[in-house]
Amino acid sequence: MVFEVKCTDLAARIGKLTTPHGSFETPSFIPVIHPVKQQISPSFLKSLGFECIITNAYITFKYYGEKAAKQGIHRIVNYDGPIMTDSGGYQVLEYGKVNVTPSTMAQFELDIGSDIPVPLDKPTGYGLPYNTAKSYVEETISNIDETIKVIKNNGYDQLSNDGNNNGLGIDDNVLSSKGELWTGTIQGAEHFDLVRHSSSILDKKGFSFFAIGSPVELMESYEFSLLARLIEATKSSIPNKPIHLFGAGHPLTIPLAVALGCDTFDSASYILYAKANRYMSSSGTLRLEDLSYLPCCCPVCSHFTVKEFNNDEPDSRTINLAKHNLFILKQEMAAVKQAIYDGRLWEYVLQKARSHPKLMDAIYALKDFNYIQQNTPIFKHKAIYLFEPLDQFRPELMNYRKMLIDNYRAPTGNECLVLYPDQGIRPFYSSYVLQKLSIYYQNASICLYNPFFGLIPVEISDIYPASHNIFVKNFDEYDSKDYPVFLNLLDSFLKNHKFKLIYIIANKFMKGLIPYIKTAEETEVKIEDFNGFKLK
Ligand SMILES: [Zn+2]
């Protein structure tokens, strides 16, 4: 088993990825280290809990050549855990080309014992005209075909699964020579049909690990909506297998990418930002020289005052700043994983989105991604929190409303419907209010209404999430115009049920909707004001 999933929330997964040099937990941030000049040692990275590192096979090839093939990459960089190797695609993006063939790189990556090798690809970057991007995608696929020939020449080991694939869809034969996880690099960037095309072709070639290429420029220009759609285009073609996102090393981008279903990320951001005097924080980056305080308790920030940190000599300051940045990345990974375990990733991602409006734009895109609903657990052990209109689109509620329309039917014989405002009484099923309502409206179907859920029929009011939620109860502040999903749900519900009489006990929110409620001609509607409504 290459990838096991332990826990999911939204499209995120806590999983375990197995390589020849051991397993590691995902989602995982994979720090980039330079194969020749390491400013931060791999042992320091390991001590912080980073269980996999990535280095550049092309630079290793140029600098060490045969020596690296003899010694192996683990000795070269002095790290005994899983090592991913990039192949020179970044250099192609920066300099246009590299003077090495895909087969030479593939053989070299096998010879140095890379755990997660990357074929030499041709990154599309961002902003290329469609036809140019298409030719780059084709070149990457052709390079990958050359790479596959090399893998097969080295003893293509058709690692078959034990049949217990946990619904992950990885029971295909895995493309590997000695257990290494070859990376299917997906190109196409903002041309999403090319991304889908590239994803499905590579999936058929037997890869068990994939990487989304070219997102760095999208992230640097804060095009988070496009980034979200790029990830969605990949995930809609490859829903189950592990996905890497190249170049994601910003504490703001990581929770979004995890929520969208990316499992690993690599970046040199910790050192590159440090060189530019950029201090990472959980809500973005700051310039060290602009700080009056150090808002962090890592060993570096606990050791220095802000003045001492600023006045440190440049090389030492860069190293310390890089270490601080790594502590922030470690903290971010831990926080996002805890949110997955708690089933609170939606809440967490929304908190993060408040750090930048362009991140919030990307959150609005999530509501259209079906795969996020499908991957969100049907039951959670903690209540969901509902704060604002955006929360009507959270996947638990989308799933709930779908179940309500597709599967729920009111008890037969009830010709009357009572709509009563949800006051947050849990469990409603055994409440005094319901007892009274049932006596008052005999043989009626009683439903709570709630701006986030739509309707909650009493018979299902004790199921998740109808009974496991806490919402802001400031009813006078709810504006019906902000909850378009409510009216759609009510329309579908009334179409499914031919009630002859509807009693609406209307609060301010409901009063705003009454003119727009569509009922059958023969249905009688009686409205009572919730203010002053008394159950006798
Ligand atoms: Zn710090």
PDB file of N, CA and C in Angstrom, residues 17 83 173 290 298 402-403 450:
ATOM      1  N   LEU A  17       2.130   7.966   3.541  1.00  0.00           N
ATOM      2  CA  LEU A  17       2.743   7.683   2.244  1.00  0.00           C
ATOM      3  C   LEU A  17       3.991   6.844   2.494  1.00  0.00           C
ATOM      4  N   ILE A  83      13.478  10.909   0.488  1.00  0.00           N
ATOM      5  CA  ILE A  83      13.949  12.081  -0.275  1.00  0.00           C
ATOM      6  C   ILE A  83      13.236  12.113  -1.628  1.00  0.00           C
ATOM      7  N   ASN A 173      -1.494  -1.683 -11.036  1.00  0.00           N
ATOM      8  CA  ASN A 173      -0.075  -1.949 -10.871  1.00  0.00           C
ATOM      9  C   ASN A 173       0.667  -0.621 -10.806  1.00  0.00           C
ATOM     10  N   ASP A 290      10.277  45.995   9.937  1.00  0.00           N
ATOM     11  CA  ASP A 290       9.056  46.745  10.283  1.00  0.00           C
ATOM     12  C   ASP A 290       8.482  46.326  11.634  1.00  0.00           C
ATOM     13  N   CYS A 298       8.876  30.710  19.181  1.00  0.00           N
ATOM     14  CA  CYS A 298       9.820  29.662  18.803  1.00  0.00           C
ATOM     15  C   CYS A 298      11.157  29.944  19.493  1.00  0.00           C
ATOM     16  N   LYS A 402     -29.186  17.734   0.166  1.00  0.00           N
ATOM     17  CA  LYS A 402     -29.352  16.746  -0.909  1.00  0.00           C
ATOM     18  C   LYS A 402     -30.109  15.521  -0.365  1.00  0.00           C
ATOM     19  N   MET A 403     -29.702  15.080   0.823  1.00  0.00           N
ATOM     20  CA  MET A 403     -30.375  13.925   1.454  1.00  0.00           C
ATOM     21  C   MET A 403     -31.845  14.253   1.702  1.00  0.00           C
ATOM     22  N   ASN A 450     -34.280  27.124   9.279  1.00  0.00           N
ATOM     23  CA  ASN A 450     -33.020  27.692   9.726  1.00  0.00           C
ATOM     24  C   ASN A 450     -32.309  28.222   8.482  1.00  0.00           C
TER      25      ASN A 450
END
